[in-house]
Amino acid sequence: MSTTPPGLTAQLATRVAELRFVDLSPLALERSIASIVDWVGCALEGSTTPEAAAARAVALAEGGGTPTAQVLGHALRVAPSAAALANGTAGHALDFDGSSPPMIGHPSTSLVPALLALAEADGASGAQFVTAYVAGLEAAARLGRHLNPSHYAAGWHATATLGTIGATTAAAKLLGLDVLRIRMALGIACSSAGGIRKNFGSGVKPLHAGFAARNGVMAARLAAAGMTADPDALE
């Protein structure tokens, strides 16, 4: 009797759920840590920009929840999703953050702020953080290989679209979601991914990164709380 092979969403969710810190090569570990540190530097300097100030003001005013997550460059703590919005925007404000050629975008500026916000709230270890970062980066880059260059050429800003998927993947890994919950999170993420290149040159370009980081946090936490989505959303 024939069986249908698992689809893309199921394959990605399984890969993410099974990924372990010991699976990471020395090169992957070295480059991941370097990328994370690089992004923190970009975010600290970017936190002084008008775009970051606007995102920070909204995050502070509308953060809600328990203020467990640090807003980089400032003595402020807000709820995780609000911190992800503020820090993601700051990290991309100067456009110096690292890029991924297959993604045609900037992965760290959605991945790291999402992970920082959740790691502070949940007390994650460094090994868990880096493993989740790699999971999110791999998701964004692999999808980029399938979608680009047509996705980017059509006017989509991959830092926003694929960044949302990557941030969700990373957040779901950090929260320890199982395969089914990861698939739910990806389904939620697919309905919140967006961002157009027409906004390049305006304050919305770095805001795209903030949206992606915030949406990743929200998608993973919603899935953890029991929110359902189509399990094959990427298809």
PDB file of N, CA, C and O in Angstrom, residues 9 12-13 16 84 107 110-115 118 132-133 135-137 139-140 143 159-178 181-193 209 211-224 229 234:
ATOM      1  N   THR A   9       5.810  21.547   4.915  1.00  0.00           N
ATOM      2  CA  THR A   9       5.621  22.027   6.283  1.00  0.00           C
ATOM      3  C   THR A   9       5.974  20.952   7.299  1.00  0.00           C
ATOM      4  O   THR A   9       6.635  21.219   8.310  1.00  0.00           O
ATOM      5  N   LEU A  12       9.790  20.429   7.412  1.00  0.00           N
ATOM      6  CA  LEU A  12      10.469  21.495   8.145  1.00  0.00           C
ATOM      7  C   LEU A  12      10.229  21.368   9.643  1.00  0.00           C
ATOM      8  O   LEU A  12      11.171  21.475  10.446  1.00  0.00           O
ATOM      9  N   ALA A  13       8.994  21.115  10.036  1.00  0.00           N
ATOM     10  CA  ALA A  13       8.665  20.998  11.458  1.00  0.00           C
ATOM     11  C   ALA A  13       9.416  19.842  12.104  1.00  0.00           C
ATOM     12  O   ALA A  13       9.912  19.959  13.236  1.00  0.00           O
ATOM     13  N   VAL A  16      13.092  20.772  12.523  1.00  0.00           N
ATOM     14  CA  VAL A  16      13.271  21.725  13.618  1.00  0.00           C
ATOM     15  C   VAL A  16      13.147  21.028  14.971  1.00  0.00           C
ATOM     16  O   VAL A  16      13.953  21.242  15.879  1.00  0.00           O
ATOM     17  N   ALA A  84      10.447  42.506  20.894  1.00  0.00           N
ATOM     18  CA  ALA A  84      10.850  42.010  19.581  1.00  0.00           C
ATOM     19  C   ALA A  84      10.600  43.056  18.506  1.00  0.00           C
ATOM     20  O   ALA A  84      11.425  43.251  17.605  1.00  0.00           O
ATOM     21  N   PRO A 107      18.491  37.923   7.908  1.00  0.00           N
ATOM     22  CA  PRO A 107      17.829  36.993   8.830  1.00  0.00           C
ATOM     23  C   PRO A 107      17.981  37.329  10.308  1.00  0.00           C
ATOM     24  O   PRO A 107      17.035  37.180  11.086  1.00  0.00           O
ATOM     25  N   SER A 110      15.435  39.535  12.444  1.00  0.00           N
ATOM     26  CA  SER A 110      14.152  38.993  12.921  1.00  0.00           C
ATOM     27  C   SER A 110      14.395  37.861  13.911  1.00  0.00           C
ATOM     28  O   SER A 110      13.682  37.737  14.909  1.00  0.00           O
ATOM     29  N   LEU A 111      15.426  37.064  13.668  1.00  0.00           N
ATOM     30  CA  LEU A 111      15.696  35.908  14.528  1.00  0.00           C
ATOM     31  C   LEU A 111      16.151  36.309  15.924  1.00  0.00           C
ATOM     32  O   LEU A 111      15.599  35.840  16.927  1.00  0.00           O
ATOM     33  N   VAL A 112      17.163  37.153  16.022  1.00  0.00           N
ATOM     34  CA  VAL A 112      17.773  37.449  17.327  1.00  0.00           C
ATOM     35  C   VAL A 112      16.822  38.192  18.256  1.00  0.00           C
ATOM     36  O   VAL A 112      16.690  37.815  19.424  1.00  0.00           O
ATOM     37  N   PRO A 113      16.123  39.246  17.802  1.00  0.00           N
ATOM     38  CA  PRO A 113      15.206  39.918  18.745  1.00  0.00           C
ATOM     39  C   PRO A 113      14.065  39.033  19.209  1.00  0.00           C
ATOM     40  O   PRO A 113      13.635  39.133  20.363  1.00  0.00           O
ATOM     41  N   ALA A 114      13.581  38.157  18.344  1.00  0.00           N
ATOM     42  CA  ALA A 114      12.532  37.223  18.766  1.00  0.00           C
ATOM     43  C   ALA A 114      13.067  36.280  19.834  1.00  0.00           C
ATOM     44  O   ALA A 114      12.415  36.033  20.857  1.00  0.00           O
ATOM     45  N   LEU A 115      14.271  35.772  19.604  1.00  0.00           N
ATOM     46  CA  LEU A 115      14.859  34.830  20.553  1.00  0.00           C
ATOM     47  C   LEU A 115      15.259  35.512  21.862  1.00  0.00           C
ATOM     48  O   LEU A 115      15.067  34.947  22.939  1.00  0.00           O
ATOM     49  N   LEU A 118      12.141  35.962  24.072  1.00  0.00           N
ATOM     50  CA  LEU A 118      11.647  34.727  24.671  1.00  0.00           C
ATOM     51  C   LEU A 118      12.661  34.117  25.642  1.00  0.00           C
ATOM     52  O   LEU A 118      12.281  33.548  26.659  1.00  0.00           O
ATOM     53  N   ALA A 132      18.234  27.302  18.255  1.00  0.00           N
ATOM     54  CA  ALA A 132      17.025  27.909  17.701  1.00  0.00           C
ATOM     55  C   ALA A 132      17.369  28.898  16.592  1.00  0.00           C
ATOM     56  O   ALA A 132      16.669  28.984  15.578  1.00  0.00           O
ATOM     57  N   TYR A 133      18.457  29.639  16.770  1.00  0.00           N
ATOM     58  CA  TYR A 133      18.907  30.576  15.733  1.00  0.00           C
ATOM     59  C   TYR A 133      19.206  29.830  14.437  1.00  0.00           C
ATOM     60  O   TYR A 133      18.781  30.237  13.351  1.00  0.00           O
ATOM     61  N   ALA A 135      18.077  26.938  13.485  1.00  0.00           N
ATOM     62  CA  ALA A 135      16.825  26.412  12.928  1.00  0.00           C
ATOM     63  C   ALA A 135      16.095  27.484  12.128  1.00  0.00           C
ATOM     64  O   ALA A 135      15.609  27.241  11.018  1.00  0.00           O
ATOM     65  N   GLY A 136      16.028  28.685  12.677  1.00  0.00           N
ATOM     66  CA  GLY A 136      15.344  29.768  11.979  1.00  0.00           C
ATOM     67  C   GLY A 136      16.072  30.223  10.738  1.00  0.00           C
ATOM     68  O   GLY A 136      15.453  30.493   9.692  1.00  0.00           O
ATOM     69  N   LEU A 137      17.393  30.314  10.832  1.00  0.00           N
ATOM     70  CA  LEU A 137      18.190  30.717   9.672  1.00  0.00           C
ATOM     71  C   LEU A 137      18.053  29.708   8.540  1.00  0.00           C
ATOM     72  O   LEU A 137      17.887  30.078   7.371  1.00  0.00           O
ATOM     73  N   ALA A 139      15.583  27.673   7.967  1.00  0.00           N
ATOM     74  CA  ALA A 139      14.238  27.749   7.397  1.00  0.00           C
ATOM     75  C   ALA A 139      14.138  28.896   6.405  1.00  0.00           C
ATOM     76  O   ALA A 139      13.642  28.728   5.280  1.00  0.00           O
ATOM     77  N   ALA A 140      14.607  30.081   6.789  1.00  0.00           N
ATOM     78  CA  ALA A 140      14.519  31.244   5.911  1.00  0.00           C
ATOM     79  C   ALA A 140      15.368  31.058   4.655  1.00  0.00           C
ATOM     80  O   ALA A 140      14.927  31.388   3.542  1.00  0.00           O
ATOM     81  N   LEU A 143      13.874  28.238   2.278  1.00  0.00           N
ATOM     82  CA  LEU A 143      12.703  28.742   1.561  1.00  0.00           C
ATOM     83  C   LEU A 143      13.121  29.762   0.506  1.00  0.00           C
ATOM     84  O   LEU A 143      12.542  29.826  -0.578  1.00  0.00           O
ATOM     85  N   THR A 159      13.139  40.098   4.022  1.00  0.00           N
ATOM     86  CA  THR A 159      13.411  40.272   5.448  1.00  0.00           C
ATOM     87  C   THR A 159      12.113  40.249   6.241  1.00  0.00           C
ATOM     88  O   THR A 159      12.074  39.793   7.386  1.00  0.00           O
ATOM     89  N   ALA A 160      11.036  40.730   5.617  1.00  0.00           N
ATOM     90  CA  ALA A 160       9.731  40.728   6.274  1.00  0.00           C
ATOM     91  C   ALA A 160       9.006  39.408   6.102  1.00  0.00           C
ATOM     92  O   ALA A 160       8.483  38.846   7.069  1.00  0.00           O
ATOM     93  N   THR A 161       8.964  38.888   4.898  1.00  0.00           N
ATOM     94  CA  THR A 161       8.175  37.682   4.614  1.00  0.00           C
ATOM     95  C   THR A 161       8.876  36.421   5.114  1.00  0.00           C
ATOM     96  O   THR A 161       8.388  35.742   6.028  1.00  0.00           O
ATOM     97  N   LEU A 162      10.044  36.130   4.556  1.00  0.00           N
ATOM     98  CA  LEU A 162      10.793  34.958   5.005  1.00  0.00           C
ATOM     99  C   LEU A 162      11.326  35.162   6.419  1.00  0.00           C
ATOM    100  O   LEU A 162      11.528  34.194   7.157  1.00  0.00           O
ATOM    101  N   GLY A 163      11.536  36.423   6.789  1.00  0.00           N
ATOM    102  CA  GLY A 163      11.961  36.707   8.153  1.00  0.00           C
ATOM    103  C   GLY A 163      10.919  36.297   9.170  1.00  0.00           C
ATOM    104  O   GLY A 163      11.255  35.814  10.268  1.00  0.00           O
ATOM    105  N   THR A 164       9.648  36.475   8.836  1.00  0.00           N
ATOM    106  CA  THR A 164       8.571  36.041   9.728  1.00  0.00           C
ATOM    107  C   THR A 164       8.579  34.529   9.900  1.00  0.00           C
ATOM    108  O   THR A 164       8.426  34.019  11.015  1.00  0.00           O
ATOM    109  N   ILE A 165       8.759  33.818   8.797  1.00  0.00           N
ATOM    110  CA  ILE A 165       8.818  32.355   8.867  1.00  0.00           C
ATOM    111  C   ILE A 165      10.033  31.905   9.676  1.00  0.00           C
ATOM    112  O   ILE A 165       9.951  31.006  10.523  1.00  0.00           O
ATOM    113  N   GLY A 166      11.174  32.541   9.435  1.00  0.00           N
ATOM    114  CA  GLY A 166      12.377  32.188  10.169  1.00  0.00           C
ATOM    115  C   GLY A 166      12.261  32.474  11.654  1.00  0.00           C
ATOM    116  O   GLY A 166      12.639  31.650  12.486  1.00  0.00           O
ATOM    117  N   ALA A 167      11.725  33.652  11.992  1.00  0.00           N
ATOM    118  CA  ALA A 167      11.570  34.013  13.404  1.00  0.00           C
ATOM    119  C   ALA A 167      10.603  33.078  14.105  1.00  0.00           C
ATOM    120  O   ALA A 167      10.812  32.701  15.263  1.00  0.00           O
ATOM    121  N   THR A 168       9.553  32.700  13.426  1.00  0.00           N
ATOM    122  CA  THR A 168       8.586  31.762  13.998  1.00  0.00           C
ATOM    123  C   THR A 168       9.227  30.403  14.237  1.00  0.00           C
ATOM    124  O   THR A 168       9.030  29.776  15.288  1.00  0.00           O
ATOM    125  N   THR A 169       9.987  29.939  13.263  1.00  0.00           N
ATOM    126  CA  THR A 169      10.677  28.661  13.397  1.00  0.00           C
ATOM    127  C   THR A 169      11.628  28.687  14.591  1.00  0.00           C
ATOM    128  O   THR A 169      11.661  27.755  15.413  1.00  0.00           O
ATOM    129  N   ALA A 170      12.407  29.755  14.693  1.00  0.00           N
ATOM    130  CA  ALA A 170      13.354  29.880  15.803  1.00  0.00           C
ATOM    131  C   ALA A 170      12.631  29.940  17.140  1.00  0.00           C
ATOM    132  O   ALA A 170      13.029  29.272  18.106  1.00  0.00           O
ATOM    133  N   ALA A 171      11.571  30.738  17.196  1.00  0.00           N
ATOM    134  CA  ALA A 171      10.821  30.876  18.449  1.00  0.00           C
ATOM    135  C   ALA A 171      10.174  29.565  18.854  1.00  0.00           C
ATOM    136  O   ALA A 171      10.165  29.189  20.035  1.00  0.00           O
ATOM    137  N   ALA A 172       9.633  28.851  17.883  1.00  0.00           N
ATOM    138  CA  ALA A 172       9.002  27.561  18.178  1.00  0.00           C
ATOM    139  C   ALA A 172      10.024  26.567  18.713  1.00  0.00           C
ATOM    140  O   ALA A 172       9.738  25.787  19.632  1.00  0.00           O
ATOM    141  N   LYS A 173      11.231  26.603  18.145  1.00  0.00           N
ATOM    142  CA  LYS A 173      12.291  25.718  18.633  1.00  0.00           C
ATOM    143  C   LYS A 173      12.680  26.084  20.054  1.00  0.00           C
ATOM    144  O   LYS A 173      12.840  25.203  20.910  1.00  0.00           O
ATOM    145  N   LEU A 174      12.835  27.369  20.334  1.00  0.00           N
ATOM    146  CA  LEU A 174      13.238  27.794  21.666  1.00  0.00           C
ATOM    147  C   LEU A 174      12.188  27.418  22.707  1.00  0.00           C
ATOM    148  O   LEU A 174      12.533  27.068  23.841  1.00  0.00           O
ATOM    149  N   LEU A 175      10.916  27.469  22.323  1.00  0.00           N
ATOM    150  CA  LEU A 175       9.837  27.117  23.246  1.00  0.00           C
ATOM    151  C   LEU A 175       9.660  25.608  23.383  1.00  0.00           C
ATOM    152  O   LEU A 175       8.864  25.150  24.208  1.00  0.00           O
ATOM    153  N   GLY A 176      10.380  24.837  22.580  1.00  0.00           N
ATOM    154  CA  GLY A 176      10.308  23.378  22.683  1.00  0.00           C
ATOM    155  C   GLY A 176       9.019  22.787  22.148  1.00  0.00           C
ATOM    156  O   GLY A 176       8.578  21.729  22.626  1.00  0.00           O
ATOM    157  N   LEU A 177       8.423  23.423  21.145  1.00  0.00           N
ATOM    158  CA  LEU A 177       7.171  22.908  20.591  1.00  0.00           C
ATOM    159  C   LEU A 177       7.412  21.594  19.854  1.00  0.00           C
ATOM    160  O   LEU A 177       8.468  21.376  19.266  1.00  0.00           O
ATOM    161  N   ASP A 178       6.412  20.719  19.883  1.00  0.00           N
ATOM    162  CA  ASP A 178       6.516  19.464  19.152  1.00  0.00           C
ATOM    163  C   ASP A 178       6.186  19.694  17.681  1.00  0.00           C
ATOM    164  O   ASP A 178       5.855  20.808  17.253  1.00  0.00           O
ATOM    165  N   ARG A 181       2.724  21.283  16.895  1.00  0.00           N
ATOM    166  CA  ARG A 181       2.634  22.692  17.312  1.00  0.00           C
ATOM    167  C   ARG A 181       3.505  23.577  16.421  1.00  0.00           C
ATOM    168  O   ARG A 181       3.140  24.725  16.142  1.00  0.00           O
ATOM    169  N   ILE A 182       4.651  23.066  15.958  1.00  0.00           N
ATOM    170  CA  ILE A 182       5.482  23.834  15.030  1.00  0.00           C
ATOM    171  C   ILE A 182       4.735  24.056  13.729  1.00  0.00           C
ATOM    172  O   ILE A 182       4.765  25.156  13.155  1.00  0.00           O
ATOM    173  N   ARG A 183       4.037  23.034  13.261  1.00  0.00           N
ATOM    174  CA  ARG A 183       3.243  23.193  12.038  1.00  0.00           C
ATOM    175  C   ARG A 183       2.135  24.223  12.231  1.00  0.00           C
ATOM    176  O   ARG A 183       1.839  25.014  11.328  1.00  0.00           O
ATOM    177  N   MET A 184       1.536  24.244  13.408  1.00  0.00           N
ATOM    178  CA  MET A 184       0.523  25.260  13.691  1.00  0.00           C
ATOM    179  C   MET A 184       1.148  26.657  13.685  1.00  0.00           C
ATOM    180  O   MET A 184       0.582  27.610  13.132  1.00  0.00           O
ATOM    181  N   ALA A 185       2.320  26.765  14.297  1.00  0.00           N
ATOM    182  CA  ALA A 185       2.998  28.062  14.339  1.00  0.00           C
ATOM    183  C   ALA A 185       3.342  28.553  12.943  1.00  0.00           C
ATOM    184  O   ALA A 185       3.183  29.742  12.630  1.00  0.00           O
ATOM    185  N   LEU A 186       3.795  27.652  12.087  1.00  0.00           N
ATOM    186  CA  LEU A 186       4.117  28.037  10.717  1.00  0.00           C
ATOM    187  C   LEU A 186       2.866  28.486   9.969  1.00  0.00           C
ATOM    188  O   LEU A 186       2.913  29.430   9.166  1.00  0.00           O
ATOM    189  N   GLY A 187       1.750  27.824  10.227  1.00  0.00           N
ATOM    190  CA  GLY A 187       0.500  28.244   9.602  1.00  0.00           C
ATOM    191  C   GLY A 187       0.094  29.641  10.037  1.00  0.00           C
ATOM    192  O   GLY A 187      -0.356  30.458   9.225  1.00  0.00           O
ATOM    193  N   ILE A 188       0.241  29.931  11.321  1.00  0.00           N
ATOM    194  CA  ILE A 188      -0.058  31.269  11.829  1.00  0.00           C
ATOM    195  C   ILE A 188       0.890  32.286  11.196  1.00  0.00           C
ATOM    196  O   ILE A 188       0.476  33.379  10.776  1.00  0.00           O
ATOM    197  N   ALA A 189       2.161  31.925  11.105  1.00  0.00           N
ATOM    198  CA  ALA A 189       3.155  32.828  10.543  1.00  0.00           C
ATOM    199  C   ALA A 189       2.848  33.174   9.090  1.00  0.00           C
ATOM    200  O   ALA A 189       3.017  34.322   8.663  1.00  0.00           O
ATOM    201  N   CYS A 190       2.408  32.189   8.332  1.00  0.00           N
ATOM    202  CA  CYS A 190       2.123  32.434   6.916  1.00  0.00           C
ATOM    203  C   CYS A 190       1.008  33.454   6.722  1.00  0.00           C
ATOM    204  O   CYS A 190       0.959  34.139   5.697  1.00  0.00           O
ATOM    205  N   SER A 191       0.117  33.568   7.696  1.00  0.00           N
ATOM    206  CA  SER A 191      -0.955  34.553   7.595  1.00  0.00           C
ATOM    207  C   SER A 191      -0.562  35.914   8.157  1.00  0.00           C
ATOM    208  O   SER A 191      -1.353  36.852   8.107  1.00  0.00           O
ATOM    209  N   SER A 192       0.654  36.030   8.677  1.00  0.00           N
ATOM    210  CA  SER A 192       1.103  37.322   9.190  1.00  0.00           C
ATOM    211  C   SER A 192       2.345  37.825   8.465  1.00  0.00           C
ATOM    212  O   SER A 192       2.840  38.913   8.771  1.00  0.00           O
ATOM    213  N   ALA A 193       2.846  37.049   7.506  1.00  0.00           N
ATOM    214  CA  ALA A 193       4.054  37.441   6.771  1.00  0.00           C
ATOM    215  C   ALA A 193       3.697  38.437   5.673  1.00  0.00           C
ATOM    216  O   ALA A 193       2.787  38.208   4.880  1.00  0.00           O
ATOM    217  N   ALA A 209      11.462  44.443   9.821  1.00  0.00           N
ATOM    218  CA  ALA A 209      12.194  43.504  10.662  1.00  0.00           C
ATOM    219  C   ALA A 209      11.552  43.395  12.030  1.00  0.00           C
ATOM    220  O   ALA A 209      11.460  42.302  12.613  1.00  0.00           O
ATOM    221  N   PHE A 211       8.369  43.912  12.679  1.00  0.00           N
ATOM    222  CA  PHE A 211       7.144  43.132  12.491  1.00  0.00           C
ATOM    223  C   PHE A 211       7.453  41.640  12.448  1.00  0.00           C
ATOM    224  O   PHE A 211       6.754  40.824  13.044  1.00  0.00           O
ATOM    225  N   ALA A 212       8.486  41.264  11.683  1.00  0.00           N
ATOM    226  CA  ALA A 212       8.827  39.845  11.531  1.00  0.00           C
ATOM    227  C   ALA A 212       9.186  39.223  12.874  1.00  0.00           C
ATOM    228  O   ALA A 212       8.744  38.115  13.201  1.00  0.00           O
ATOM    229  N   ALA A 213       9.996  39.938  13.670  1.00  0.00           N
ATOM    230  CA  ALA A 213      10.381  39.423  14.981  1.00  0.00           C
ATOM    231  C   ALA A 213       9.169  39.297  15.899  1.00  0.00           C
ATOM    232  O   ALA A 213       8.983  38.281  16.579  1.00  0.00           O
ATOM    233  N   ARG A 214       8.351  40.350  15.928  1.00  0.00           N
ATOM    234  CA  ARG A 214       7.146  40.309  16.772  1.00  0.00           C
ATOM    235  C   ARG A 214       6.205  39.202  16.331  1.00  0.00           C
ATOM    236  O   ARG A 214       5.666  38.449  17.158  1.00  0.00           O
ATOM    237  N   ASN A 215       5.979  39.074  15.024  1.00  0.00           N
ATOM    238  CA  ASN A 215       5.059  38.053  14.525  1.00  0.00           C
ATOM    239  C   ASN A 215       5.575  36.651  14.811  1.00  0.00           C
ATOM    240  O   ASN A 215       4.783  35.730  15.039  1.00  0.00           O
ATOM    241  N   GLY A 216       6.897  36.481  14.798  1.00  0.00           N
ATOM    242  CA  GLY A 216       7.465  35.177  15.134  1.00  0.00           C
ATOM    243  C   GLY A 216       7.188  34.799  16.576  1.00  0.00           C
ATOM    244  O   GLY A 216       6.822  33.656  16.874  1.00  0.00           O
ATOM    245  N   VAL A 217       7.368  35.761  17.468  1.00  0.00           N
ATOM    246  CA  VAL A 217       7.063  35.521  18.882  1.00  0.00           C
ATOM    247  C   VAL A 217       5.592  35.183  19.060  1.00  0.00           C
ATOM    248  O   VAL A 217       5.224  34.215  19.745  1.00  0.00           O
ATOM    249  N   MET A 218       4.736  35.969  18.429  1.00  0.00           N
ATOM    250  CA  MET A 218       3.297  35.765  18.588  1.00  0.00           C
ATOM    251  C   MET A 218       2.845  34.433  18.007  1.00  0.00           C
ATOM    252  O   MET A 218       2.041  33.714  18.614  1.00  0.00           O
ATOM    253  N   ALA A 219       3.350  34.072  16.830  1.00  0.00           N
ATOM    254  CA  ALA A 219       2.938  32.819  16.191  1.00  0.00           C
ATOM    255  C   ALA A 219       3.308  31.615  17.049  1.00  0.00           C
ATOM    256  O   ALA A 219       2.504  30.698  17.249  1.00  0.00           O
ATOM    257  N   ALA A 220       4.541  31.618  17.570  1.00  0.00           N
ATOM    258  CA  ALA A 220       4.985  30.492  18.394  1.00  0.00           C
ATOM    259  C   ALA A 220       4.201  30.417  19.697  1.00  0.00           C
ATOM    260  O   ALA A 220       3.802  29.328  20.142  1.00  0.00           O
ATOM    261  N   ARG A 221       3.962  31.569  20.321  1.00  0.00           N
ATOM    262  CA  ARG A 221       3.234  31.558  21.591  1.00  0.00           C
ATOM    263  C   ARG A 221       1.760  31.195  21.384  1.00  0.00           C
ATOM    264  O   ARG A 221       1.156  30.516  22.225  1.00  0.00           O
ATOM    265  N   LEU A 222       1.173  31.636  20.288  1.00  0.00           N
ATOM    266  CA  LEU A 222      -0.211  31.262  19.995  1.00  0.00           C
ATOM    267  C   LEU A 222      -0.323  29.758  19.775  1.00  0.00           C
ATOM    268  O   LEU A 222      -1.256  29.107  20.260  1.00  0.00           O
ATOM    269  N   ALA A 223       0.631  29.204  19.033  1.00  0.00           N
ATOM    270  CA  ALA A 223       0.614  27.759  18.798  1.00  0.00           C
ATOM    271  C   ALA A 223       0.789  27.005  20.109  1.00  0.00           C
ATOM    272  O   ALA A 223       0.117  25.992  20.354  1.00  0.00           O
ATOM    273  N   ALA A 224       1.674  27.501  20.963  1.00  0.00           N
ATOM    274  CA  ALA A 224       1.884  26.857  22.259  1.00  0.00           C
ATOM    275  C   ALA A 224       0.623  26.908  23.115  1.00  0.00           C
ATOM    276  O   ALA A 224       0.366  26.004  23.918  1.00  0.00           O
ATOM    277  N   ALA A 229      -4.032  26.010  13.048  1.00  0.00           N
ATOM    278  CA  ALA A 229      -3.849  26.541  11.697  1.00  0.00           C
ATOM    279  C   ALA A 229      -3.823  25.362  10.748  1.00  0.00           C
ATOM    280  O   ALA A 229      -3.779  24.193  11.185  1.00  0.00           O
ATOM    281  N   LEU A 234       2.683  25.976   4.248  1.00  0.00           N
ATOM    282  CA  LEU A 234       3.734  26.314   3.279  1.00  0.00           C
ATOM    283  C   LEU A 234       3.442  25.753   1.892  1.00  0.00           C
ATOM    284  O   LEU A 234       3.845  26.328   0.893  1.00  0.00           O
TER     285      LEU A 234
END
